[in-house]
Tab-separated table of C-alpha atoms in Angstrom:
chain	number	residue	atom	x	y	z
A	82	MET	CA	-8.859	-17.909	9.972
A	83	VAL	CA	-5.776	-16.222	12.786
A	84	ARG	CA	-6.869	-18.079	16.006
A	85	ALA	CA	-5.087	-16.063	18.920
A	86	ARG	CA	-2.902	-18.086	21.489
A	87	LYS	CA	-2.527	-18.027	25.227
A	88	GLY	CA	-0.343	-14.544	25.959
A	89	GLU	CA	-1.278	-13.296	22.603
A	90	GLN	CA	-3.306	-9.961	24.368
A	91	HIS	CA	0.231	-8.524	24.969
A	92	ALA	CA	1.517	-9.036	21.630
A	93	TRP	CA	0.692	-5.961	20.410
A	94	LEU	CA	3.124	-4.429	23.247
A	95	ALA	CA	6.621	-6.240	21.555
A	96	VAL	CA	6.174	-4.330	18.179
A	97	ALA	CA	4.759	-1.460	20.117
A	98	LEU	CA	8.699	-1.879	21.975
A	99	SER	CA	10.515	-1.958	18.050
A	100	MET	CA	8.482	0.985	16.694
A	101	PHE	CA	9.831	2.683	19.773
A	102	ALA	CA	13.620	1.791	19.665
A	103	VAL	CA	13.675	2.769	15.364
A	104	ALA	CA	11.677	6.010	16.038
A	105	TRP	CA	14.377	6.564	19.204
A	106	GLY	CA	17.223	6.152	16.322
A	107	GLY	CA	15.360	8.310	14.199
A	108	ASN	CA	15.383	11.269	16.189
A	109	GLU	CA	18.850	11.552	17.555
A	110	PHE	CA	20.121	13.533	15.042
A	111	THR	CA	17.590	16.118	15.698
A	112	PRO	CA	19.931	17.344	18.521
A	113	LEU	CA	23.622	16.804	17.414
A	114	LEU	CA	23.075	19.309	14.832
A	115	VAL	CA	24.433	21.470	16.486
A	116	LEU	CA	27.264	19.042	17.662
A	117	TYR	CA	28.109	18.238	13.580
A	118	LYS	CA	28.409	22.230	13.173
A	119	GLN	CA	30.778	22.974	16.060
A	120	HIS	CA	32.656	20.158	14.805
A	121	GLY	CA	33.457	21.127	11.395
A	122	SER	CA	34.478	18.058	9.609
A	123	PHE	CA	30.966	19.322	7.423
A	124	SER	CA	30.027	22.067	5.779
A	125	ASN	CA	26.566	23.582	7.434
A	126	LEU	CA	24.891	22.842	4.136
A	127	PHE	CA	25.724	19.360	4.100
A	128	ILE	CA	24.790	18.829	7.824
A	129	ASP	CA	21.170	20.150	6.483
A	130	ALA	CA	20.945	17.932	3.526
A	131	MET	CA	21.272	15.339	6.152
A	132	LEU	CA	17.852	15.828	7.081
A	133	ILE	CA	16.631	15.686	2.970
A	134	THR	CA	18.573	12.055	2.951
A	135	TYR	CA	16.416	11.055	5.874
A	136	ALA	CA	13.295	12.249	4.331
A	137	ILE	CA	14.131	10.299	1.039
A	138	GLY	CA	15.071	7.448	3.451
A	139	VAL	CA	10.964	8.046	5.218
A	140	GLY	CA	9.685	8.224	1.931
A	141	ALA	CA	10.958	4.417	0.128
A	142	GLY	CA	10.270	3.235	2.822
A	143	LEU	CA	6.677	4.290	3.772
A	144	LEU	CA	5.670	4.448	-0.487
A	145	ALA	CA	7.450	0.836	-0.571
A	146	ALA	CA	6.815	-1.289	3.154
A	147	GLY	CA	3.058	-0.346	3.251
A	148	PRO	CA	2.139	-2.307	-0.309
A	149	MET	CA	4.319	-4.827	0.618
A	150	SER	CA	3.460	-5.541	4.150
A	151	ASP	CA	-0.019	-5.374	2.751
A	152	ARG	CA	0.710	-8.181	0.174
A	153	TYR	CA	3.534	-10.204	1.674
A	154	GLY	CA	2.524	-9.952	5.523
A	155	ARG	CA	3.601	-7.727	8.528
A	156	ARG	CA	6.118	-10.001	10.085
A	157	ALA	CA	8.318	-10.480	6.826
A	158	LEU	CA	8.211	-6.462	6.566
A	159	MET	CA	8.346	-5.581	10.423
A	160	LEU	CA	11.205	-8.231	11.366
A	161	PRO	CA	14.228	-6.879	9.307
A	162	THR	CA	13.345	-3.064	10.336
A	163	PRO	CA	15.183	-3.254	13.775
A	164	LEU	CA	18.067	-4.200	11.719
A	165	VAL	CA	17.858	-1.640	8.763
A	166	ALA	CA	17.999	0.784	12.372
A	167	VAL	CA	21.176	-0.638	14.116
A	168	ALA	CA	22.650	-1.137	10.389
A	169	ALA	CA	22.080	3.201	10.514
A	170	SER	CA	23.377	3.932	14.059
A	171	THR	CA	26.457	2.112	13.653
A	172	CYS	CA	26.870	3.887	10.267
A	173	ILE	CA	26.627	7.399	10.796
A	174	ALA	CA	28.417	6.664	14.158
A	175	TYR	CA	31.509	5.334	12.517
A	176	GLY	CA	31.056	8.268	9.641
A	177	GLU	CA	31.555	11.252	12.103
A	178	ASP	CA	34.220	12.412	9.398
A	179	ALA	CA	33.152	10.569	6.452
A	180	ALA	CA	30.646	11.952	3.975
A	181	THR	CA	29.102	8.927	2.451
A	182	LEU	CA	28.665	6.624	5.508
A	183	MET	CA	26.422	9.358	7.154
A	184	ALA	CA	24.564	10.123	4.330
A	185	ILE	CA	24.578	5.899	4.191
A	186	GLY	CA	23.203	5.645	7.635
A	187	ARG	CA	21.112	8.780	7.379
A	188	PHE	CA	19.086	7.240	4.571
A	189	LEU	CA	18.971	3.981	6.694
A	190	SER	CA	17.318	5.381	9.767
A	191	GLY	CA	14.979	6.951	7.611
A	192	LEU	CA	14.296	4.304	5.623
A	193	ALA	CA	13.453	2.035	8.627
A	194	VAL	CA	11.358	4.976	10.582
A	195	GLY	CA	9.579	4.503	7.377
A	196	MET	CA	9.156	0.497	7.694
A	197	ALA	CA	8.056	1.459	10.996
A	198	MET	CA	5.483	3.089	10.730
A	199	THR	CA	3.661	1.382	7.865
A	200	ALA	CA	3.917	-2.042	8.779
A	201	GLY	CA	4.775	-2.030	12.119
A	202	GLY	CA	2.048	0.397	12.843
A	203	SER	CA	-0.506	-1.950	10.551
A	204	TRP	CA	0.418	-4.425	12.529
A	205	LEU	CA	-0.106	-3.220	16.120
A	206	LYS	CA	-3.215	-2.572	14.998
A	207	GLU	CA	-4.197	-5.934	13.653
A	208	LEU	CA	-2.940	-6.671	16.696
A	209	SER	CA	-4.694	-4.358	18.613
A	210	THR	CA	-8.224	-5.728	17.694
A	211	PRO	CA	-10.705	-8.187	19.891
A	212	ARG	CA	-9.102	-11.134	18.221
A	213	PHE	CA	-6.077	-10.882	19.795
A	214	ASP	CA	-6.507	-8.331	22.774
A	215	PRO	CA	-10.057	-8.623	24.193
A	216	THR	CA	-9.219	-5.285	25.990
A	217	ALA	CA	-8.487	-3.252	22.570
A	218	LYS	CA	-10.829	-0.610	21.349
A	219	PRO	CA	-11.351	0.557	17.889
A	220	SER	CA	-9.151	3.578	19.076
A	221	SER	CA	-6.301	1.722	20.592
A	222	GLY	CA	-4.428	1.470	17.732
A	223	ALA	CA	-3.688	4.703	16.838
A	224	LYS	CA	-3.848	5.358	20.196
A	225	ARG	CA	-0.656	3.022	20.355
A	226	ALA	CA	1.241	3.270	17.405
A	227	SER	CA	1.428	7.263	17.525
A	228	MET	CA	2.618	7.088	21.281
A	229	ALA	CA	5.558	3.949	20.768
A	230	LEU	CA	6.441	6.829	17.886
A	231	THR	CA	5.973	9.934	20.006
A	232	ALA	CA	8.006	8.487	22.553
A	233	GLY	CA	10.957	6.982	20.795
A	234	PHE	CA	11.684	10.504	18.396
A	235	GLY	CA	10.807	12.458	21.676
A	236	LEU	CA	13.255	10.242	24.161
A	237	GLY	CA	15.758	9.638	21.276
A	238	ALA	CA	16.441	12.676	21.043
A	239	GLY	CA	16.400	14.223	24.919
A	240	VAL	CA	18.872	11.331	25.658
A	241	ALA	CA	21.317	12.245	22.722
A	242	GLY	CA	21.113	15.534	23.467
A	243	VAL	CA	22.469	15.424	26.701
A	244	LEU	CA	25.206	12.964	26.640
A	245	ALA	CA	26.582	15.133	23.202
A	246	GLN	CA	26.491	17.831	25.339
A	247	TRP	CA	28.015	16.850	28.775
A	248	GLY	CA	29.482	12.714	27.691
A	249	PRO	CA	32.249	11.042	26.283
A	250	ILE	CA	32.491	10.479	23.240
A	251	PRO	CA	29.662	12.904	21.902
A	252	GLY	CA	29.339	11.524	18.038
A	253	GLN	CA	29.066	7.661	19.037
A	254	LEU	CA	28.152	7.344	22.329
A	255	ALA	CA	24.008	8.002	22.526
A	256	TYR	CA	24.516	6.090	18.576
A	257	ALA	CA	25.995	2.993	20.621
A	258	LEU	CA	23.526	3.237	23.436
A	259	HIS	CA	21.015	2.886	20.586
A	260	ILE	CA	21.812	-0.307	19.066
A	261	LEU	CA	22.548	-1.935	22.696
A	262	LEU	CA	18.244	-0.854	23.400
A	263	THR	CA	17.638	-2.201	19.887
A	264	ILE	CA	19.559	-4.931	20.029
A	265	ALA	CA	18.387	-6.608	23.706
A	266	LEU	CA	14.457	-5.228	22.168
A	267	TYR	CA	14.726	-7.074	19.008
A	268	PRO	CA	13.711	-10.827	20.788
A	269	LEU	CA	10.458	-9.749	21.578
A	270	ILE	CA	9.160	-9.437	18.299
A	271	ILE	CA	10.177	-13.126	16.867
A	272	LYS	CA	7.001	-15.106	18.174
A	273	VAL	CA	4.194	-12.407	17.570
A	274	PRO	CA	1.769	-13.695	15.085
A	275	GLU	CA	0.867	-12.684	11.610
A	276	THR	CA	-2.068	-10.912	11.320
A	277	ARG	CA	-2.469	-9.959	7.725
A	278	GLN	CA	-4.975	-12.929	6.830
A	279	SER	CA	-4.070	-13.199	2.777
A	280	ALA	CA	-0.422	-12.118	3.282
A	281	HIS	CA	-0.468	-16.435	2.844
A	282	LEU	CA	-2.369	-16.177	0.035
A	283	ASN	CA	-2.034	-16.365	-3.524
A	284	ILE	CA	-2.370	-12.559	-3.975
A	285	LYS	CA	-3.153	-11.569	-7.730
A	286	GLY	CA	-2.129	-8.607	-9.310
A	287	SER	CA	1.668	-7.196	-9.340
A	288	TRP	CA	2.880	-5.772	-6.522
A	289	LEU	CA	3.175	-2.515	-7.983
A	290	ASN	CA	-0.855	-2.434	-8.424
A	291	ASP	CA	-0.786	-2.105	-5.195
A	292	ILE	CA	1.100	1.009	-4.955
A	293	ALA	CA	-2.383	2.482	-6.572
A	294	VAL	CA	-4.170	2.286	-3.009
A	295	PRO	CA	-7.676	2.651	-4.094
A	296	THR	CA	-8.537	4.784	-0.520
A	297	ALA	CA	-6.428	7.334	-1.175
A	298	ARG	CA	-8.799	8.990	-3.677
A	299	ASP	CA	-11.706	8.101	-0.391
A	300	ARG	CA	-13.022	12.337	0.261
A	301	ARG	CA	-12.088	11.970	3.456
A	302	PHE	CA	-9.267	11.905	3.948
A	303	LEU	CA	-8.580	14.278	0.611
A	304	THR	CA	-9.771	16.996	3.229
A	305	VAL	CA	-9.317	16.191	6.413
A	306	ALA	CA	-6.289	14.083	7.598
A	307	VAL	CA	-4.594	15.077	4.128
A	308	PRO	CA	-4.854	18.948	5.294
A	309	LEU	CA	-3.837	17.659	9.170
A	310	ALA	CA	-0.765	15.776	7.844
A	311	PRO	CA	2.285	18.454	7.163
A	312	TRP	CA	1.733	20.407	10.544
A	313	VAL	CA	3.317	16.809	12.526
A	314	PHE	CA	6.363	17.543	11.704
A	315	GLY	CA	5.748	20.812	10.200
A	316	CYS	CA	5.290	21.981	13.657
A	317	GLY	CA	7.597	19.524	15.686
A	318	PHE	CA	10.462	20.812	13.526
A	319	THR	CA	9.391	24.267	14.294
A	320	ALA	CA	10.258	23.007	17.869
A	321	TYR	CA	12.588	21.876	17.459
A	322	ALA	CA	15.118	22.855	14.990
A	323	ILE	CA	13.718	26.302	13.906
A	324	LEU	CA	13.653	28.129	17.445
A	325	PRO	CA	16.738	26.212	18.827
A	326	THR	CA	18.198	28.005	15.971
A	327	LEU	CA	16.557	31.479	16.825
A	328	MET	CA	17.609	30.620	20.181
A	329	ARG	CA	21.540	29.522	19.826
A	330	ASP	CA	23.028	32.468	21.146
A	331	SER	CA	20.855	33.248	24.225
A	332	VAL	CA	21.827	29.602	25.583
A	333	THR	CA	24.888	28.379	27.361
A	334	TYR	CA	24.548	25.032	26.582
A	335	PRO	CA	22.800	25.114	23.050
A	336	ILE	CA	22.581	21.258	22.195
A	337	ALA	CA	20.881	20.489	25.772
A	338	PHE	CA	18.656	23.363	25.126
A	339	THR	CA	17.518	21.827	21.164
A	340	ALA	CA	17.352	18.346	23.727
A	341	LEU	CA	14.971	19.976	25.921
A	342	LEU	CA	12.384	20.886	23.577
A	343	CYS	CA	12.603	17.813	21.941
A	344	VAL	CA	11.393	16.444	24.613
A	345	VAL	CA	9.236	19.457	25.311
A	346	THR	CA	7.216	18.910	22.829
A	347	LEU	CA	7.343	15.207	22.227
A	348	GLY	CA	7.349	14.554	25.774
A	349	VAL	CA	3.016	17.079	25.098
A	350	GLY	CA	2.975	14.906	21.768
A	351	PHE	CA	2.730	11.618	23.532
A	352	LEU	CA	1.226	12.913	26.829
A	353	ILE	CA	-2.190	14.293	24.507
A	354	GLN	CA	-2.398	11.042	22.897
A	355	GLN	CA	-4.011	9.886	26.682
A	356	PRO	CA	-7.033	11.454	26.357
A	357	GLY	CA	-6.682	10.856	22.584
A	358	PRO	CA	-9.928	8.811	21.814
A	359	THR	CA	-11.875	10.840	24.024
A	360	ILE	CA	-10.644	13.612	22.154
A	361	VAL	CA	-10.740	12.678	18.805
A	362	GLY	CA	-14.576	10.950	19.157
A	363	ASP	CA	-15.900	9.066	16.491
A	364	GLY	CA	-14.600	10.960	13.464
A	365	GLY	CA	-16.913	13.834	13.405
A	366	ARG	CA	-15.155	17.285	13.589
A	367	ARG	CA	-13.929	17.791	17.116
A	368	GLY	CA	-10.345	16.232	16.559
A	369	PRO	CA	-9.642	18.264	13.125
A	370	LEU	CA	-10.364	21.281	14.348
A	371	LEU	CA	-8.739	21.005	18.627
A	372	ALA	CA	-5.700	19.625	16.522
A	373	MET	CA	-5.285	23.282	14.134
A	374	THR	CA	-6.691	25.869	16.967
A	375	VAL	CA	-3.651	24.951	18.935
A	376	THR	CA	-1.108	25.088	15.650
A	377	ILE	CA	-2.302	28.334	15.135
A	378	ILE	CA	-1.563	29.437	18.696
A	379	GLY	CA	1.868	27.627	18.429
A	380	MET	CA	2.823	28.906	15.464
A	381	ALA	CA	2.193	32.350	16.913
A	382	LEU	CA	4.029	31.584	19.699
A	383	ALA	CA	6.508	30.547	17.791
A	384	ALA	CA	6.589	33.692	15.241
A	385	LEU	CA	6.917	35.787	18.906
A	386	VAL	CA	10.143	33.729	20.077
A	387	PRO	CA	12.573	35.549	17.435
A	388	LEU	CA	11.552	39.050	18.869
A	389	ASN	CA	11.913	39.165	22.640
A	390	HIS	CA	14.323	35.470	22.375
A	391	SER	CA	12.449	34.975	25.641
A	392	ILE	CA	13.282	31.209	26.774
A	393	THR	CA	10.182	30.939	28.941
A	394	LEU	CA	7.787	32.255	25.349
A	395	THR	CA	9.654	29.309	23.208
A	396	LEU	CA	9.343	26.669	26.084
A	397	ILE	CA	5.493	28.117	26.110
A	398	ALA	CA	5.400	27.353	21.934
A	399	CYS	CA	7.154	24.052	22.368
A	400	VAL	CA	4.193	23.113	24.127
A	401	PHE	CA	1.320	24.161	21.667
A	402	LEU	CA	3.555	22.876	18.703
A	403	GLY	CA	3.941	19.343	20.956
A	404	LEU	CA	-0.452	19.553	21.873
A	405	SER	CA	-0.233	20.423	17.544
A	406	TYR	CA	2.097	17.602	17.241
A	407	GLY	CA	0.326	14.726	19.299
A	408	LEU	CA	-3.402	15.704	18.038
A	409	CYS	CA	-2.724	15.807	14.328
A	410	VAL	CA	-0.975	12.821	14.385
A	411	PHE	CA	-3.184	10.689	16.519
A	412	THR	CA	-6.378	12.429	14.172
A	413	GLY	CA	-5.031	11.604	10.729
A	414	LEU	CA	-4.229	7.699	11.962
A	415	SER	CA	-7.773	7.389	13.558
A	416	GLU	CA	-9.177	8.903	9.880
A	417	VAL	CA	-6.976	6.497	8.413
A	418	GLN	CA	-7.410	3.289	10.631
A	419	ARG	CA	-11.250	3.832	10.003
A	420	ILE	CA	-10.787	4.432	6.017
A	421	ALA	CA	-8.589	2.177	5.127
A	422	PRO	CA	-9.926	-1.849	4.877
A	423	PRO	CA	-7.125	-4.128	5.716
A	424	ASN	CA	-5.573	-4.121	2.376
A	425	ASP	CA	-4.784	-0.942	1.864
A	426	LEU	CA	-4.138	-0.522	5.524
A	427	ALA	CA	-0.740	-0.089	4.826
A	428	GLY	CA	-0.951	1.071	2.100
A	429	LEU	CA	-3.021	4.194	3.044
A	430	MET	CA	-1.302	4.483	6.333
A	431	GLY	CA	2.449	5.074	4.225
A	432	LEU	CA	0.797	8.121	2.267
A	433	PHE	CA	-0.444	9.795	5.050
A	434	TYR	CA	2.767	9.978	6.466
A	435	CYS	CA	4.258	10.968	3.544
A	436	CYS	CA	2.009	14.061	4.194
A	437	THR	CA	3.794	14.494	7.592
A	438	TYR	CA	7.389	14.164	6.522
A	439	VAL	CA	6.490	17.076	3.592
A	440	GLY	CA	6.690	19.048	7.124
A	441	MET	CA	10.322	18.104	7.254
A	442	ILE	CA	10.882	20.960	4.411
A	443	PHE	CA	9.614	23.809	6.433
A	444	PRO	CA	13.253	24.498	8.005
A	445	ALA	CA	14.264	24.474	4.672
A	446	ILE	CA	12.119	26.593	3.035
A	447	LEU	CA	12.762	29.671	5.713
A	448	THR	CA	16.545	29.254	6.311
A	449	LYS	CA	16.433	30.044	1.902
A	450	LEU	CA	14.092	32.734	2.691
A	451	ASP	CA	15.912	34.166	5.714
A	452	GLY	CA	16.622	37.607	4.815
A	453	THR	CA	14.063	38.188	1.916
A	454	PHE	CA	11.160	37.879	5.160
A	455	THR	CA	12.082	37.858	8.883
A	456	TYR	CA	11.369	34.986	11.019
A	457	PRO	CA	8.198	36.403	12.596
A	458	GLN	CA	6.461	36.779	9.177
A	459	MET	CA	7.093	33.818	7.999
A	460	LEU	CA	5.942	31.415	11.160
A	461	GLY	CA	3.296	34.381	11.217
A	462	PHE	CA	2.773	33.109	7.705
A	463	GLY	CA	2.388	29.761	8.392
A	464	ALA	CA	-0.185	30.688	11.617
A	465	ALA	CA	-2.798	32.634	8.917
A	466	VAL	CA	-2.401	29.281	6.702
A	467	ALA	CA	-3.304	27.146	9.371
A	468	THR	CA	-5.999	29.276	10.294
A	469	LEU	CA	-7.694	28.914	6.852
A	470	ILE	CA	-6.739	24.876	6.887
A	471	LEU	CA	-9.852	25.688	9.756
A	472	LEU	CA	-11.457	27.432	7.964
A	473	ALA	CA	-11.786	24.842	5.870
A	474	LEU	CA	-12.280	21.886	8.208
A	475	ILE	CA	-15.150	23.415	9.684
A	476	LYS	CA	-17.042	22.018	6.529
A	477	THR	CA	-15.185	18.958	5.149
A	478	ALA	CA	-14.677	17.619	8.719
A	479	LYS	CA	-18.318	17.715	9.784
A	480	LYS	CA	-19.458	13.808	8.212
A	481	GLN	CA	-18.212	10.972	9.666
A	482	THR	CA	-16.536	8.433	7.341
A	483	ALA	CA	-19.061	5.714	6.063
């Protein structure tokens, strides 16, 4: 039995700050897409492929780090994660004109984010229990994890965009700042206690068996958490990858404008998670239905943007897409943490996050189909799909997890 020592009630904050720093580095690339395309060292195809490289890294981190942290402990996987993020930013900063370094950096950046989401998120959840933090509520783990990641994604993109638009050495300065931030916060997690009680026991079976994650077959996970998941980054990347492209010729500072949309979207996503436990409740229909309702509104508003190129409408659309991001990720994590036992927690969390990153392919699909369909048609179709999911959730989300 692990017992809390004096001062450990705040240990969760150290893990949250490390997750925040890793997420900061993971999303710096988004507002710099415009910069790289203007720079001309790489083709547009290569730059867009870096989003896929990042997603592959995230998937590797999610699928490997989750089961490994369930088996070997949270510390063993989370302690090296910020160092992987530092290596990623170093490679990207030096790789502004070097394709190999850029690709390695983007993969490592995704890998670090995946490790932070699973090992870090599980560690944070377990530190957010009365055994370590007497003030913690059942929903505290999900809330703290989702807010740490959201804040990092939002501020990282916002600062990177501002520095790239108006600062010196635009291809390196943002990454240098991230490296300093991560190194400054790293000592805080070194003394955080292990929370995985079975991590030091003689665990039978192979690590490959752990990947199976038995609770992935849970009915509520499949019918509630999984349908919500793609809209997390589906709405996020609609807001700060698709809409800036549609508005590029209508704004004076496209890099800064992209950063602004990132901050608005993820800032709203962060704020809505503050009352998240009250909104979501104890696992009924309210959270899932509200999440999909704002998703429908956000996608419908996004479909109107290419028709009039209004900055005001774009910002309003990002507000609703940000609400969708925040509610979908918080509701999904809450479902996962109610469903999974300790020996499955990180693995199931990894599977949920893998499903969220399916949404990253939305921009690529829309770009590929551009010319066959218009953006209003494609984004309107997204609103229609969200409506169908809402109707399905009315039935599947009715009963609470036993």
